[in-house]
Structure formats: C-alpha cells, structure tokens
C-alpha cells in the first residue's frame, strides 16, 4: 500500500495536471503537425506547464499557511 502524505498528489491534482498537460499539447498541435515544432519540444513544453502550475499551487498553499 502506498503511504499517502503531502508528497503524493490527490486524484483531483492528477486530473488537473493531466488537463494542463493536454491543453498545452493541443495548443502546440498545429506546429507539430506542420513540422515547425518537434514532438519532443511539445511534450517538454507541456511538462513545464504542469511543473509551473504545481509551483504556483505550492506557493499559494504556503502563503495561506503563513498568513
């Protein structure tokens, strides 16, 4: 059994990350299709969007705790 703690995302957070990832991929889809962007670059951008959103969420939660 997985020990759930603050380092494991909730089902909601996983769903939100998935939505952010796929939205970013969809935004870059035309550029990938026409060859202006590689698939690898589009995936990297999508991953960075998830990372950025996670950092913003983490900062927001930290500010709420600190007051």
PDB file of C-alpha atoms in Angstrom:
ATOM      1  CA  UNK A   1       0.000   0.000   0.000  1.00  0.00           C
ATOM      2  CA  UNK A   2       1.224   3.490  -0.840  1.00  0.00           C
ATOM      3  CA  UNK A   3       1.850   5.697   2.203  1.00  0.00           C
ATOM      4  CA  UNK A   4      -0.190   8.818   1.391  1.00  0.00           C
ATOM      5  CA  UNK A   5       1.367  12.045   2.568  1.00  0.00           C
ATOM      6  CA  UNK A   6       1.925  15.573   1.319  1.00  0.00           C
ATOM      7  CA  UNK A   7       4.230  14.347  -1.461  1.00  0.00           C
ATOM      8  CA  UNK A   8       1.555  12.318  -3.216  1.00  0.00           C
ATOM      9  CA  UNK A   9      -0.996  14.133  -5.372  1.00  0.00           C
ATOM     10  CA  UNK A  10      -4.713  13.747  -4.835  1.00  0.00           C
ATOM     11  CA  UNK A  11      -6.909  12.366  -7.598  1.00  0.00           C
ATOM     12  CA  UNK A  12      -8.081  15.928  -8.212  1.00  0.00           C
ATOM     13  CA  UNK A  13      -4.491  17.180  -8.581  1.00  0.00           C
ATOM     14  CA  UNK A  14      -3.643  14.372 -11.006  1.00  0.00           C
ATOM     15  CA  UNK A  15      -6.707  15.216 -13.087  1.00  0.00           C
ATOM     16  CA  UNK A  16      -5.778  18.890 -13.094  1.00  0.00           C
ATOM     17  CA  UNK A  17      -2.195  18.101 -14.134  1.00  0.00           C
ATOM     18  CA  UNK A  18      -3.498  15.908 -16.942  1.00  0.00           C
ATOM     19  CA  UNK A  19      -5.805  18.706 -18.121  1.00  0.00           C
ATOM     20  CA  UNK A  20      -2.942  21.241 -18.098  1.00  0.00           C
ATOM     21  CA  UNK A  21      -0.658  18.811 -19.952  1.00  0.00           C
ATOM     22  CA  UNK A  22      -3.176  18.016 -22.695  1.00  0.00           C
ATOM     23  CA  UNK A  23      -4.258  21.651 -23.084  1.00  0.00           C
ATOM     24  CA  UNK A  24      -0.633  22.588 -23.701  1.00  0.00           C
ATOM     25  CA  UNK A  25      -0.199  19.766 -26.216  1.00  0.00           C
ATOM     26  CA  UNK A  26      -3.349  20.865 -28.034  1.00  0.00           C
ATOM     27  CA  UNK A  27      -2.077  24.457 -28.178  1.00  0.00           C
ATOM     28  CA  UNK A  28       1.063  23.265 -29.978  1.00  0.00           C
ATOM     29  CA  UNK A  29      -0.534  20.538 -32.108  1.00  0.00           C
ATOM     30  CA  UNK A  30      -0.681  22.558 -35.335  1.00  0.00           C
ATOM     31  CA  UNK A  31       3.017  23.427 -35.077  1.00  0.00           C
ATOM     32  CA  UNK A  32       3.903  19.765 -34.533  1.00  0.00           C
ATOM     33  CA  UNK A  33       1.746  18.661 -37.453  1.00  0.00           C
ATOM     34  CA  UNK A  34       3.241  21.204 -39.860  1.00  0.00           C
ATOM     35  CA  UNK A  35       6.777  20.434 -38.700  1.00  0.00           C
ATOM     36  CA  UNK A  36       7.565  23.767 -37.051  1.00  0.00           C
ATOM     37  CA  UNK A  37       7.928  22.053 -33.668  1.00  0.00           C
ATOM     38  CA  UNK A  38       9.147  18.600 -32.718  1.00  0.00           C
ATOM     39  CA  UNK A  39       7.013  16.224 -30.650  1.00  0.00           C
ATOM     40  CA  UNK A  40       9.747  16.243 -28.020  1.00  0.00           C
ATOM     41  CA  UNK A  41       9.583  20.025 -27.712  1.00  0.00           C
ATOM     42  CA  UNK A  42       5.783  19.980 -27.422  1.00  0.00           C
ATOM     43  CA  UNK A  43       5.992  17.351 -24.669  1.00  0.00           C
ATOM     44  CA  UNK A  44       8.678  19.345 -22.862  1.00  0.00           C
ATOM     45  CA  UNK A  45       6.536  22.485 -23.002  1.00  0.00           C
ATOM     46  CA  UNK A  46       3.525  20.566 -21.670  1.00  0.00           C
ATOM     47  CA  UNK A  47       5.578  19.104 -18.820  1.00  0.00           C
ATOM     48  CA  UNK A  48       6.900  22.548 -17.926  1.00  0.00           C
ATOM     49  CA  UNK A  49       3.340  23.915 -17.852  1.00  0.00           C
ATOM     50  CA  UNK A  50       2.385  21.230 -15.314  1.00  0.00           C
ATOM     51  CA  UNK A  51       5.524  21.955 -13.280  1.00  0.00           C
ATOM     52  CA  UNK A  52       4.827  25.697 -13.333  1.00  0.00           C
ATOM     53  CA  UNK A  53       1.212  25.216 -12.250  1.00  0.00           C
ATOM     54  CA  UNK A  54       2.372  22.933  -9.436  1.00  0.00           C
ATOM     55  CA  UNK A  55       4.878  25.504  -8.217  1.00  0.00           C
ATOM     56  CA  UNK A  56       2.228  28.233  -8.265  1.00  0.00           C
ATOM     57  CA  UNK A  57      -0.144  25.988  -6.314  1.00  0.00           C
ATOM     58  CA  UNK A  58       2.610  25.163  -3.824  1.00  0.00           C
ATOM     59  CA  UNK A  59       3.399  28.858  -3.345  1.00  0.00           C
ATOM     60  CA  UNK A  60      -0.291  29.673  -2.900  1.00  0.00           C
ATOM     61  CA  UNK A  61      -0.666  26.966  -0.241  1.00  0.00           C
ATOM     62  CA  UNK A  62       2.478  28.178   1.544  1.00  0.00           C
ATOM     63  CA  UNK A  63       1.188  31.761   1.650  1.00  0.00           C
ATOM     64  CA  UNK A  64      -2.143  30.541   3.055  1.00  0.00           C
ATOM     65  CA  UNK A  65      -0.326  28.698   5.837  1.00  0.00           C
ATOM     66  CA  UNK A  66       1.985  31.630   6.620  1.00  0.00           C
ATOM     67  CA  UNK A  67      -0.925  34.046   6.650  1.00  0.00           C
TER      68      UNK A  67
END
